[in-house]
Structures are given as structure tokens and as C-alpha cells.
Short mmCIF file of C-alpha atoms in Angstrom, two decimals:
data_model
loop_
_atom_site.label_atom_id
_atom_site.label_comp_id
_atom_site.label_asym_id
_atom_site.label_seq_id
_atom_site.Cartn_x
_atom_site.Cartn_y
_atom_site.Cartn_z
CA GLY A 1 59.12 103.69 108.58
CA ALA A 2 58.08 107.25 109.46
CA VAL A 3 61.52 108.83 109.33
CA VAL A 4 61.97 112.57 109.40
CA SER A 5 65.29 114.20 108.63
CA GLN A 6 66.57 117.68 109.26
CA HIS A 7 69.44 119.51 107.69
CA PRO A 8 71.75 120.84 108.91
CA SER A 9 72.09 119.17 112.30
CA TRP A 10 73.94 122.19 113.59
CA VAL A 11 74.85 125.57 112.25
CA ILE A 12 76.77 128.61 113.43
CA CYS A 13 76.06 131.95 111.82
CA LYS A 14 76.82 135.58 112.38
CA SER A 15 74.30 138.14 113.60
CA GLY A 16 72.31 139.66 110.79
CA THR A 17 72.56 136.70 108.44
CA SER A 18 69.81 134.26 107.49
CA VAL A 19 69.78 130.52 108.01
CA LYS A 20 67.58 127.92 106.31
CA ILE A 21 66.69 124.63 107.97
CA GLU A 22 65.16 121.79 105.97
CA CYS A 23 62.76 119.17 107.24
CA ARG A 24 62.00 116.13 105.12
CA SER A 25 59.74 113.15 105.59
CA LEU A 26 61.74 110.36 104.00
CA ASP A 27 59.29 107.49 103.65
CA PHE A 28 55.86 109.03 103.91
CA GLN A 29 53.90 112.02 102.75
CA ALA A 30 53.33 114.54 105.49
CA THR A 31 50.09 116.44 105.27
CA THR A 32 51.18 118.68 108.08
CA MET A 33 54.54 119.64 109.49
CA PHE A 34 55.25 121.46 112.70
CA TRP A 35 58.19 123.59 113.81
CA TYR A 36 59.22 123.71 117.45
CA ARG A 37 61.83 125.58 119.40
CA GLN A 38 63.45 124.16 122.51
CA PHE A 39 65.76 125.86 124.96
CA PRO A 40 68.07 123.75 127.16
CA LYS A 41 66.21 121.70 129.73
CA GLN A 42 62.89 123.20 128.66
CA SER A 43 59.82 122.01 126.86
CA LEU A 44 59.05 122.12 123.17
CA MET A 45 57.38 125.33 122.14
CA LEU A 46 55.32 125.14 118.98
CA MET A 47 56.26 127.92 116.60
CA ALA A 48 54.07 127.19 113.59
CA THR A 49 51.97 124.64 111.76
CA SER A 50 52.67 124.13 108.10
CA ASN A 51 50.36 122.54 105.55
CA GLU A 52 51.55 121.73 102.07
CA GLY A 53 50.68 124.44 99.57
CA SER A 54 49.28 126.91 102.06
CA LYS A 55 50.58 129.57 104.38
CA ALA A 56 51.87 128.51 107.75
CA THR A 57 49.89 129.20 110.89
CA TYR A 58 52.06 130.85 113.50
CA GLU A 59 51.60 130.63 117.24
CA GLN A 60 51.01 133.78 119.20
CA GLY A 61 54.20 135.67 119.82
CA VAL A 62 56.14 134.13 116.93
CA GLU A 63 57.27 136.69 114.37
CA LYS A 64 56.21 135.43 110.97
CA ASP A 65 58.54 137.83 109.16
CA LYS A 66 61.48 136.57 111.14
CA PHE A 67 60.74 132.87 110.95
CA LEU A 68 59.75 132.16 107.36
CA ILE A 69 58.18 128.78 106.76
CA ASN A 70 57.63 127.22 103.36
CA HIS A 71 55.95 123.85 102.81
CA ALA A 72 56.64 123.31 99.16
CA SER A 73 55.75 119.64 98.92
CA LEU A 74 54.33 116.78 100.93
CA THR A 75 57.84 115.78 101.96
CA LEU A 76 59.63 119.08 102.52
CA SER A 77 59.20 122.07 104.78
CA THR A 78 61.78 124.77 105.40
CA LEU A 79 62.30 127.24 108.22
CA THR A 80 64.36 130.34 107.48
CA VAL A 81 65.56 132.41 110.39
CA THR A 82 66.07 135.88 108.95
CA SER A 83 68.37 138.54 110.34
CA ALA A 84 69.47 136.18 113.09
CA HIS A 85 70.33 137.47 116.55
CA PRO A 86 72.10 135.71 119.42
CA GLU A 87 68.74 135.28 121.18
CA ASP A 88 67.61 133.13 118.26
CA SER A 89 70.19 130.54 119.29
CA SER A 90 68.21 127.44 120.15
CA PHE A 91 67.38 123.87 119.20
CA TYR A 92 64.86 123.82 116.35
CA ILE A 93 62.90 120.63 115.81
CA CYS A 94 60.42 119.77 113.10
CA SER A 95 57.82 117.06 113.14
CA ALA A 96 55.46 115.58 110.61
CA ARG A 97 52.24 113.69 110.71
CA THR A 98 50.11 111.81 108.23
CA SER A 99 46.87 111.10 109.93
CA GLY A 100 46.07 111.01 113.61
CA PHE A 101 47.47 114.18 115.00
CA TYR A 102 48.44 112.51 118.27
CA GLU A 103 51.38 110.79 116.73
CA GLN A 104 53.99 113.07 115.30
CA TYR A 105 57.33 111.92 113.96
CA PHE A 106 60.15 114.21 114.96
CA GLY A 107 63.29 115.13 113.14
CA PRO A 108 66.64 114.96 114.94
CA GLY A 109 66.71 118.72 115.43
CA THR A 110 68.99 121.55 114.36
CA ARG A 111 71.13 123.39 116.84
CA LEU A 112 71.51 127.01 115.81
CA THR A 113 74.15 129.24 117.35
CA VAL A 114 74.22 132.89 116.39
CA THR A 115 77.43 134.74 117.20
CA GLY B 1 45.58 129.99 129.31
CA GLN B 2 46.72 126.48 128.63
CA SER B 3 49.06 124.55 130.85
CA LEU B 4 50.39 121.06 131.34
CA GLU B 5 52.23 120.55 134.58
CA GLN B 6 54.70 117.78 135.33
CA PRO B 7 57.23 117.25 138.10
CA SER B 8 60.55 118.69 136.99
CA GLU B 9 62.66 115.74 138.04
CA VAL B 10 62.29 112.16 139.24
CA THR B 11 65.03 109.78 140.34
CA ALA B 12 64.90 106.03 140.76
CA VAL B 13 67.11 102.96 140.72
CA GLU B 14 67.35 100.23 138.14
CA GLY B 15 64.54 97.72 138.34
CA ALA B 16 62.23 100.10 140.17
CA ILE B 17 58.86 101.48 139.10
CA VAL B 18 58.29 105.18 138.60
CA GLN B 19 55.21 107.23 137.85
CA ILE B 20 55.30 110.59 136.09
CA ASN B 21 52.19 112.68 136.53
CA CYS B 22 50.66 115.23 134.22
CA THR B 23 47.85 117.61 135.00
CA TYR B 24 46.49 119.72 132.22
CA GLN B 25 44.30 122.70 131.64
CA THR B 26 43.58 123.27 127.97
CA SER B 27 40.84 124.82 125.92
CA GLY B 28 40.45 121.70 123.81
CA PHE B 29 41.28 118.06 124.35
CA TYR B 30 41.54 115.20 121.92
CA GLY B 31 43.84 112.94 123.89
CA LEU B 32 47.02 112.72 125.95
CA SER B 33 50.29 111.56 124.48
CA TRP B 34 53.66 110.82 126.01
CA TYR B 35 57.05 111.38 124.40
CA GLN B 36 60.56 110.46 125.46
CA GLN B 37 63.56 112.63 124.65
CA HIS B 38 67.19 111.80 125.34
CA ASP B 39 69.64 114.68 125.69
CA GLY B 40 70.37 116.20 122.29
CA GLY B 41 67.91 113.90 120.58
CA ALA B 42 64.49 114.03 119.04
CA PRO B 43 61.31 113.26 120.96
CA THR B 44 59.95 109.79 120.30
CA PHE B 45 56.34 108.73 120.70
CA LEU B 46 55.57 106.41 123.60
CA SER B 47 51.82 106.21 124.05
CA TYR B 48 48.45 107.82 123.56
CA ASN B 49 45.23 107.85 125.57
CA ALA B 50 42.03 109.16 124.07
CA LEU B 51 39.74 107.51 126.59
CA ASP B 52 39.88 107.07 130.34
CA GLY B 53 41.83 104.12 131.59
CA LEU B 54 45.16 102.38 131.32
CA GLU B 55 47.06 101.64 128.13
CA GLU B 56 49.93 99.19 128.39
CA THR B 57 52.85 98.92 126.00
CA GLY B 58 55.57 96.64 127.28
CA ARG B 59 57.29 98.17 130.29
CA PHE B 60 55.45 101.44 129.83
CA SER B 61 51.83 102.15 130.72
CA SER B 62 49.85 105.36 130.46
CA PHE B 63 46.71 106.35 132.29
CA LEU B 64 44.13 109.04 131.68
CA SER B 65 41.29 110.49 133.70
CA ARG B 66 39.54 113.13 131.66
CA SER B 67 37.24 114.14 134.50
CA ASP B 68 40.30 114.96 136.62
CA SER B 69 42.32 116.41 133.72
CA TYR B 70 45.08 114.09 134.81
CA GLY B 71 47.25 111.41 133.40
CA TYR B 72 50.41 109.55 134.21
CA LEU B 73 53.13 107.50 132.62
CA LEU B 74 54.23 104.41 134.49
CA LEU B 75 57.64 102.96 133.79
CA GLN B 76 58.39 99.50 135.16
CA GLU B 77 61.59 97.51 135.45
CA LEU B 78 63.59 100.66 134.98
CA GLN B 79 66.76 100.46 132.96
CA MET B 80 69.65 102.90 132.71
CA LYS B 81 68.63 103.70 129.16
CA ASP B 82 65.34 105.07 130.46
CA SER B 83 67.19 108.11 131.78
CA ALA B 84 65.70 110.87 129.64
CA SER B 85 63.13 113.64 129.65
CA TYR B 86 59.49 112.70 129.38
CA PHE B 87 56.81 115.02 128.07
CA CYS B 88 53.08 114.71 128.17
CA ALA B 89 51.25 116.41 125.33
CA VAL B 90 47.62 117.25 124.78
CA GLY B 91 46.13 117.01 121.33
CA ASN B 92 44.28 120.22 120.68
CA THR B 93 42.53 120.57 117.32
CA ASP B 94 45.39 119.97 114.88
CA LYS B 95 48.39 120.39 117.12
CA LEU B 96 50.12 119.15 120.25
CA ILE B 97 50.73 121.23 123.35
CA PHE B 98 53.63 119.88 125.35
CA GLY B 99 53.99 119.74 129.10
CA THR B 100 56.83 121.17 131.11
CA GLY B 101 58.75 117.90 130.98
CA THR B 102 60.11 115.55 133.62
CA ARG B 103 63.74 114.58 133.75
CA LEU B 104 64.12 110.99 134.88
CA GLN B 105 67.45 109.83 136.23
CA VAL B 106 67.94 106.14 136.76
CA PHE B 107 70.78 105.08 139.04
CA PRO B 108 72.43 101.69 139.23
#
């Protein structure tokens, strides 16, 4: 149980285009989903917290107009990187939790490369 | 600010015991978690300490001292498959703040 999927697993896009990443909880309902960004050999940096049916809460320094998050249902959250730039290239990981915030279930991640 | 410090890298041989330390400074604290991440993979939950003391789960144990803002992950009977990055994370209100990460390399 507690499986989280992400799609796509990797994507290459051109500068200036937008990319949407989906995060789904497959066998449970996720009250809260989180979006992280991870650079090679570095830690996970929380970008935003997403609750179903409400606006996402962004961490300081994260541009909400650039990283659009939608949590349309208890099993789906999406992250859209708008007007992508090469510096947005990174590993994006989502996680979901039901209750007990200490245990989050992570998706397999999406590697984004912007050319 | 908030910080969770870990050693950047630890090496050990198969069958050995290794301890990965984590010292934290956060504005809120609801518990200390540990996650394992293999290269290119997703983090997976290992353990959680809300109270002081030692929690044991198979070959892995985790310790917390809230008064010292310190915890550690103890890995016993190391196996090659344990080579990965290990992150401590502090629960803070509704989110996790991750440590700097420790890369463990296990040699035969």
C-alpha cells in the first residue's frame, strides 16, 4: 500500500515552454501533497504544500507564478513549470501523506531538463 | 534560520556498523524522521522518533535526544545494498524539513 506515482518520469523541453508533472496517490487518499526539488547530490528542498481544494502554500523564495500547483482531488496534484528556463532543470519529487505528517510517501520523481 | 546538519559522507565495509548523526536547529519540532534514497530513486521512510530514546527496526535503529537537538541513525550488519543517501528530517507543523544528507558507501 501507500504508492505514489509521478508522470512523466523524465521530460526534456525547450526554454520558454511549460511542463506539467502529475502526482497521484494510487491506493490511498492524500489529504496533503508536497512538492520538492532536488539538485544532484543535494537535499530535498520543499517548494510547496498542497491541500485538496485549496491554494497551495509556497515556501519562501519559490515563485508561485512560475510553479503552478493544483490539487484537484484527494489523489491528484499537478505541478506546472511555466516559461521554463535551463536553471529550472532539476529532479522534482512529490510526496503524499494521509495522517501523521512524519511519514510521507514519495513518488519516483521527475527529471526535468530544459534546453 | 532552520538547519539540519549531517556528515556529507560515510564509508564502511560489509558487516560493519555505522552511525549517521544529525543535529538540528528548527523553530518547531514534532519529531525526527529518517529517509533512505538510492541514486535516481525516491526517498523511502526508515524510522521516526517523537520521544527521546532508541527505536529499533531490524538492522536499523534511530536515536533522539531532544534536549541536545540531536539524533542518529545506526545501521548494523551493513550490506552493499545499504549504499545510498540518508536524510534526517524534522517534522515542523505540517511539513518536513530535510537535512543536508549523508552519502553512505559500503565496500566489500
